[in-house]
Coordinates of C-alpha atoms in Angstrom, one line a residue:
M14 CA 29.0 -101.6 93.5
K15 CA 27.0 -98.4 93.2
M16 CA 24.5 -99.6 95.7
R17 CA 27.3 -100.6 98.1
S18 CA 28.8 -97.1 97.7
R19 CA 25.5 -95.5 98.7
L20 CA 25.1 -97.8 101.7
G21 CA 28.5 -96.6 103.0
P22 CA 29.5 -98.4 106.2
F23 CA 26.2 -100.3 106.2
A24 CA 27.5 -102.3 103.2
Q25 CA 29.8 -104.0 105.7
S26 CA 27.7 -106.7 107.4
A27 CA 29.9 -106.6 110.5
F28 CA 29.2 -102.9 111.0
T29 CA 25.5 -103.4 110.4
V30 CA 25.3 -106.0 113.1
Y31 CA 27.4 -103.9 115.5
W32 CA 25.3 -100.8 114.9
S33 CA 21.9 -102.6 115.2
G34 CA 22.9 -104.3 118.5
G35 CA 24.0 -100.9 119.9
L36 CA 20.7 -99.2 118.7
V37 CA 18.6 -101.8 120.5
S38 CA 20.6 -101.5 123.7
N39 CA 20.6 -97.7 123.7
I40 CA 16.8 -97.5 123.1
G41 CA 16.5 -99.6 126.3
T42 CA 18.9 -97.3 128.1
W43 CA 16.8 -94.2 127.3
L44 CA 13.7 -96.1 128.2
Q45 CA 15.3 -96.9 131.6
N46 CA 16.5 -93.3 132.1
V47 CA 13.0 -91.8 131.6
A48 CA 11.1 -94.5 133.5
A49 CA 13.5 -94.3 136.5
S50 CA 13.3 -90.5 136.6
V51 CA 9.5 -90.5 136.5
F52 CA 9.3 -93.2 139.1
V53 CA 11.7 -91.5 141.5
Y54 CA 9.9 -88.2 141.0
D55 CA 6.6 -89.7 141.8
R56 CA 7.7 -91.2 145.2
T57 CA 9.9 -94.2 145.0
G58 CA 12.5 -95.9 142.8
A59 CA 12.7 -99.2 140.9
A60 CA 16.1 -100.8 140.3
L61 CA 15.0 -104.2 139.1
A62 CA 11.9 -105.2 137.2
V63 CA 11.4 -108.0 139.8
V64 CA 11.3 -105.7 142.8
T65 CA 9.2 -103.2 140.9
I66 CA 6.5 -105.7 139.9
A67 CA 6.6 -107.1 143.4
G68 CA 6.1 -103.6 144.9
A69 CA 9.3 -103.7 147.0
A70 CA 11.3 -101.0 145.2
T71 CA 13.0 -98.1 147.0
E72 CA 15.1 -95.1 146.0
L73 CA 18.2 -97.1 147.0
H74 CA 17.4 -99.7 144.3
V75 CA 17.4 -97.0 141.6
M76 CA 20.6 -95.5 142.8
A77 CA 22.4 -98.8 143.1
T78 CA 21.2 -100.0 139.7
A79 CA 22.1 -96.6 138.0
F80 CA 25.6 -96.8 139.5
L81 CA 26.1 -100.4 138.2
L82 CA 24.7 -99.6 134.8
Q83 CA 27.0 -96.6 134.4
V84 CA 30.1 -98.6 135.6
S85 CA 29.3 -101.4 133.1
W86 CA 28.8 -98.8 130.3
T87 CA 32.1 -97.1 131.2
L88 CA 34.0 -100.4 131.0
A89 CA 32.3 -101.4 127.7
K90 CA 32.2 -98.2 125.8
P91 CA 35.9 -97.6 125.1
S92 CA 36.4 -101.2 123.9
S93 CA 33.4 -101.2 121.7
S94 CA 34.4 -97.9 120.1
A95 CA 38.0 -99.1 119.6
M96 CA 36.5 -102.0 117.6
L97 CA 35.2 -99.8 114.8
P98 CA 38.4 -99.7 112.7
A99 CA 38.2 -103.5 112.5
L100 CA 34.8 -103.4 111.0
M101 CA 35.3 -101.4 107.8
P102 CA 37.9 -99.7 105.5
R103 CA 39.8 -96.8 107.0
A104 CA 38.3 -94.4 104.4
Q105 CA 34.8 -95.0 105.8
L106 CA 35.7 -94.6 109.4
R107 CA 34.7 -91.0 109.9
E108 CA 31.3 -91.8 108.3
A109 CA 30.9 -94.8 110.6
V110 CA 31.6 -92.7 113.7
G111 CA 28.9 -90.3 112.5
L112 CA 26.5 -93.1 112.1
N113 CA 27.4 -94.4 115.5
T114 CA 26.5 -91.0 116.9
L115 CA 23.3 -91.1 114.9
Q116 CA 22.5 -94.4 116.7
F117 CA 22.6 -92.6 120.1
M118 CA 20.4 -89.8 118.7
V119 CA 17.7 -92.1 117.4
A120 CA 17.7 -94.0 120.6
Q121 CA 17.4 -90.7 122.5
L122 CA 14.3 -90.0 120.5
V123 CA 12.7 -93.4 120.5
G124 CA 13.5 -94.5 124.1
P125 CA 11.5 -91.7 125.8
V126 CA 8.5 -92.1 123.5
L127 CA 8.5 -95.9 124.3
A128 CA 8.8 -95.1 128.0
T129 CA 5.8 -92.8 127.8
I130 CA 3.7 -95.4 126.1
L131 CA 4.8 -98.2 128.6
L132 CA 4.3 -96.1 131.7
S133 CA 0.8 -95.1 130.6
T134 CA -0.3 -98.6 129.7
S135 CA 1.8 -101.2 131.5
G136 CA 3.7 -99.7 134.4
Y137 CA 7.3 -99.4 135.6
G138 CA 8.0 -103.1 135.9
W139 CA 7.5 -103.8 132.2
A140 CA 9.6 -100.7 131.3
F141 CA 12.6 -102.1 133.2
S142 CA 11.9 -105.6 132.0
I143 CA 12.1 -104.5 128.4
N144 CA 15.3 -102.6 129.1
A145 CA 16.8 -105.7 130.5
L146 CA 15.9 -107.6 127.3
T147 CA 17.5 -105.0 125.1
F148 CA 20.9 -106.1 126.4
V149 CA 20.5 -109.2 124.2
G150 CA 21.1 -107.0 121.2
P151 CA 24.8 -106.1 121.8
I152 CA 25.4 -109.6 123.2
V153 CA 24.2 -111.2 120.0
A154 CA 26.2 -108.6 118.0
M155 CA 29.4 -109.3 119.9
A156 CA 28.9 -113.1 119.6
Y157 CA 28.5 -112.7 115.8
L158 CA 31.7 -110.6 115.5
W159 CA 33.6 -113.1 117.7
S160 CA 32.4 -116.0 115.5
R161 CA 33.9 -114.2 112.5
G162 CA 37.1 -113.4 114.3
I163 CA 36.5 -109.7 114.3
G164 CA 37.2 -107.3 117.1
G165 CA 39.4 -109.6 119.2
R166 CA 42.8 -108.9 120.6
A167 CA 45.2 -107.7 117.9
P168 CA 48.4 -109.6 117.4
R169 CA 50.9 -108.4 119.9
D170 CA 53.7 -106.1 118.6
E171 CA 56.4 -105.9 121.2
G172 CA 57.9 -102.8 119.7
A173 CA 54.6 -101.0 119.6
A174 CA 53.7 -102.2 123.1
K175 CA 56.8 -100.6 124.5
E176 CA 56.2 -97.4 122.7
V177 CA 52.7 -97.0 124.1
Q178 CA 53.2 -98.6 127.5
S179 CA 52.2 -95.3 129.1
V180 CA 49.3 -93.6 127.5
V181 CA 50.2 -90.3 129.2
A182 CA 53.7 -90.5 127.8
Y183 CA 52.3 -91.3 124.4
V184 CA 50.1 -88.2 124.5
R185 CA 53.1 -86.1 125.4
T186 CA 54.8 -87.1 122.2
Q187 CA 51.6 -86.5 120.2
P188 CA 50.2 -83.1 121.6
W189 CA 47.6 -83.0 118.9
I190 CA 45.7 -85.6 120.9
A191 CA 45.3 -83.3 123.9
W192 CA 44.0 -80.6 121.6
V193 CA 41.4 -83.0 120.1
L194 CA 40.2 -83.9 123.6
V195 CA 39.9 -80.1 124.4
G196 CA 37.7 -79.8 121.3
V197 CA 35.6 -82.8 122.5
V198 CA 35.0 -81.1 125.8
S199 CA 34.1 -77.8 124.2
T200 CA 31.5 -79.2 121.8
S201 CA 30.0 -81.7 124.4
A202 CA 29.7 -79.3 127.3
V203 CA 27.4 -77.0 125.2
L204 CA 24.7 -79.6 125.1
E205 CA 24.9 -80.4 128.8
M206 CA 24.6 -76.7 129.6
I207 CA 21.5 -76.5 127.4
R208 CA 19.9 -79.5 129.1
T209 CA 20.6 -78.0 132.5
I210 CA 19.1 -74.5 131.9
A211 CA 16.1 -75.8 129.8
P212 CA 13.6 -75.8 132.8
A213 CA 14.6 -72.3 133.8
L214 CA 14.7 -71.1 130.2
V215 CA 11.1 -72.2 129.4
T216 CA 9.6 -70.8 132.6
T217 CA 11.6 -67.5 133.1
R218 CA 12.4 -66.5 129.5
L219 CA 9.7 -68.2 127.4
G220 CA 6.8 -68.1 129.8
V221 CA 5.6 -71.6 129.2
P222 CA 5.2 -74.6 131.7
S223 CA 8.3 -76.3 132.9
S224 CA 7.1 -79.5 131.2
D225 CA 7.9 -77.9 127.9
A226 CA 11.6 -78.2 128.7
G227 CA 11.4 -81.6 127.1
L228 CA 10.7 -79.9 123.8
V229 CA 13.9 -77.9 124.1
V230 CA 15.9 -81.0 124.8
A231 CA 14.1 -82.9 121.9
A232 CA 15.0 -80.0 119.6
A233 CA 18.7 -80.6 120.3
S234 CA 18.3 -84.3 119.4
V235 CA 16.5 -83.4 116.1
G236 CA 19.3 -81.0 115.3
M237 CA 21.9 -83.7 116.0
V238 CA 20.1 -86.1 113.6
V239 CA 19.9 -83.5 110.9
G240 CA 23.6 -82.7 111.4
I241 CA 24.7 -86.3 111.0
L242 CA 22.6 -86.8 107.9
A243 CA 24.0 -83.5 106.4
S244 CA 27.6 -84.2 107.4
V245 CA 27.8 -87.6 105.6
P246 CA 27.7 -86.2 102.0
L247 CA 30.0 -83.3 103.0
G248 CA 32.5 -85.7 104.4
R249 CA 32.5 -87.8 101.3
R250 CA 33.3 -84.7 99.3
G251 CA 36.5 -84.1 101.4
Y252 CA 35.2 -81.4 103.8
A253 CA 35.6 -83.5 106.9
R254 CA 38.2 -81.3 108.6
A255 CA 36.2 -78.1 107.9
L256 CA 33.1 -79.5 109.6
A257 CA 34.6 -79.3 113.1
P258 CA 35.1 -75.5 113.2
V259 CA 31.9 -74.9 111.3
G260 CA 30.1 -77.0 114.0
L261 CA 31.6 -74.9 116.8
V262 CA 30.5 -71.7 115.1
M263 CA 27.0 -73.1 114.8
Q264 CA 27.0 -73.8 118.5
F265 CA 28.2 -70.3 119.2
A266 CA 25.3 -68.8 117.1
G267 CA 22.8 -71.2 118.6
L268 CA 23.7 -70.2 122.2
F269 CA 23.6 -66.5 121.3
A270 CA 20.1 -66.8 119.7
L271 CA 18.9 -68.9 122.7
G272 CA 20.0 -66.3 125.2
A273 CA 18.3 -63.5 123.2
T274 CA 14.9 -65.0 122.4
T275 CA 11.7 -65.1 124.3
D276 CA 9.9 -67.3 121.8
L277 CA 9.6 -71.1 122.1
V278 CA 9.9 -71.8 118.3
V279 CA 13.0 -69.6 118.0
A280 CA 14.5 -71.2 121.1
G281 CA 13.9 -74.7 119.7
T282 CA 15.5 -73.6 116.4
A283 CA 18.5 -72.2 118.2
V284 CA 18.9 -75.4 120.3
A285 CA 18.6 -77.5 117.1
L286 CA 21.4 -75.4 115.5
A287 CA 23.6 -76.1 118.5
G288 CA 22.8 -79.8 118.2
C289 CA 23.6 -79.8 114.5
G290 CA 26.9 -78.2 115.3
F291 CA 27.7 -81.0 117.7
S292 CA 27.1 -83.5 115.0
F293 CA 29.4 -81.6 112.6
C294 CA 32.2 -81.4 115.2
F295 CA 32.1 -84.5 117.4
P296 CA 32.3 -87.3 114.9
V297 CA 35.3 -85.6 113.1
L298 CA 37.3 -85.3 116.3
T299 CA 36.4 -88.9 117.4
S300 CA 37.3 -90.4 114.0
T301 CA 40.6 -88.5 114.0
I302 CA 41.7 -90.4 117.2
Q303 CA 40.3 -93.7 115.7
T304 CA 42.4 -93.4 112.5
E305 CA 45.6 -91.7 113.7
V306 CA 46.6 -93.7 116.8
P307 CA 48.1 -97.3 116.8
D308 CA 45.9 -100.3 117.7
A309 CA 47.9 -101.0 120.9
V310 CA 46.8 -97.7 122.4
R311 CA 43.5 -96.9 120.8
G312 CA 41.3 -98.5 123.5
R313 CA 43.0 -96.7 126.3
L314 CA 42.9 -93.4 124.5
L315 CA 39.2 -93.8 123.8
A316 CA 38.8 -94.1 127.6
F317 CA 40.3 -90.6 127.8
H318 CA 38.0 -89.6 125.0
Q319 CA 34.9 -90.8 126.9
M320 CA 36.1 -88.8 130.0
A321 CA 36.3 -85.7 127.8
H322 CA 32.9 -86.4 126.3
L323 CA 31.0 -87.4 129.4
G324 CA 33.2 -86.4 132.3
N325 CA 32.6 -82.8 131.7
R326 CA 28.8 -83.2 132.4
P327 CA 28.7 -82.5 136.1
F328 CA 31.0 -79.6 135.8
A329 CA 29.2 -78.1 132.9
A330 CA 25.8 -78.6 134.5
L331 CA 27.1 -77.1 137.8
A332 CA 28.5 -74.0 136.0
A333 CA 25.4 -73.5 133.9
G334 CA 23.1 -73.9 136.9
A335 CA 25.1 -71.6 139.1
I336 CA 25.3 -68.9 136.5
A337 CA 21.6 -69.2 135.6
A338 CA 20.6 -69.1 139.3
S339 CA 22.8 -66.0 140.0
F340 CA 22.6 -64.0 136.9
G341 CA 19.9 -65.5 134.7
V342 CA 19.6 -67.8 131.7
T343 CA 20.9 -65.2 129.3
A344 CA 24.2 -65.0 131.3
A345 CA 24.4 -68.8 131.3
C346 CA 24.1 -68.8 127.5
L347 CA 26.8 -66.1 127.1
G348 CA 29.0 -68.1 129.4
G349 CA 28.6 -71.2 127.3
M350 CA 29.5 -69.2 124.2
V351 CA 33.1 -69.1 125.5
L352 CA 33.4 -72.8 124.7
A353 CA 33.3 -72.2 120.9
P354 CA 36.5 -70.0 120.7
I355 CA 38.3 -72.5 123.0
G356 CA 37.2 -75.3 120.7
L357 CA 38.2 -73.4 117.6
V358 CA 41.7 -72.8 119.0
A359 CA 41.9 -76.5 119.9
V360 CA 40.8 -77.8 116.5
R361 CA 43.2 -75.5 114.7
A362 CA 46.1 -76.7 116.9
A363 CA 45.1 -80.3 116.4
W364 CA 45.1 -80.0 112.6
R365 CA 48.4 -78.2 112.6
G366 CA 49.9 -80.9 114.8
L367 CA 48.7 -83.7 112.6
D368 CA 50.0 -81.9 109.5
R369 CA 53.5 -81.4 111.1
Q370 CA 53.5 -85.1 111.9
A371 CA 52.6 -86.1 108.3
E372 CA 55.4 -83.9 106.8
P373 CA 58.3 -86.1 107.7
V374 CA 56.5 -89.2 106.4
A375 CA 55.8 -87.4 103.1
A376 CA 59.4 -86.3 102.8
M377 CA 60.6 -89.9 103.4
A378 CA 58.2 -91.2 100.7
R379 CA 59.6 -88.7 98.2
T380 CA 63.3 -89.5 98.9
S381 CA 62.6 -93.3 98.6
V382 CA 61.2 -93.0 95.1

């Protein structure tokens, strides 16, 4: 029993299979991302392993394949995320969301390293072939869950279905959800801004080659991994809600230090702090939606969640790039710091909304005793 407690969500075989399949696939995704970027940068693009090995690849292949991969990911991600509550007890859900985020961070570290090794030894064709094979991971995981009757369509509740027929109407009755999504945008956009300004930062502020921008981005990933590992024991001690505002403050401090420094080590530390703040904040907000909304609407709401998490990227990148180009990297960092106060207001409003929602339920429980 003690060992199962230490393992947390990994004590549930269904979650372990789900997590492992996702890890394999995400390593392949980052392998693909790096290999495609390098290949296009060199001179041409490779969409399929077959055309790459045959020497018939063009930029159009990369664009078409990237589009199709992103569409498939957009369709699959909300459904796979909505499956989490069926894999473990509710009490472990926040920790499971954090471990799921850790899965992406590990893949983000391993995938590029694997891409570097393959591109230097085997070529682009093998890189894309291995990425294709990694899709077997989630396929096997989903087949295993299906064979155990886990993660399928929930029994239809006509009353609940009518109540959540319109997701927008449901969100209007639960304003805390909108505040959670604002918090997701605030913490996610910070990392996208850092990725965007990294090349300008290392060349204009730090005085090192632009290739060292990868070290800055890697520092964010290291910080995110550290944040996930640190947040798990804190969450078990009942500090989950406090982690979100603390994470936003950490991102604020990280951006401030990043804008002020001219040293690569300090810059890496500042970016790692911002990444750690993301890992404190994002899993808490995500698990709140996972645990507080009914099954009938969870998948659709998680689609909105993905829009908040990833849909801000082009806008955050455009804003960061425009500010950095016009006023410098320091100004871009100062602009990004505005996101932390917005996130803090959103998190506070979300927690208050949830508490007000729980008060009538508690009152009914007391009167029924």
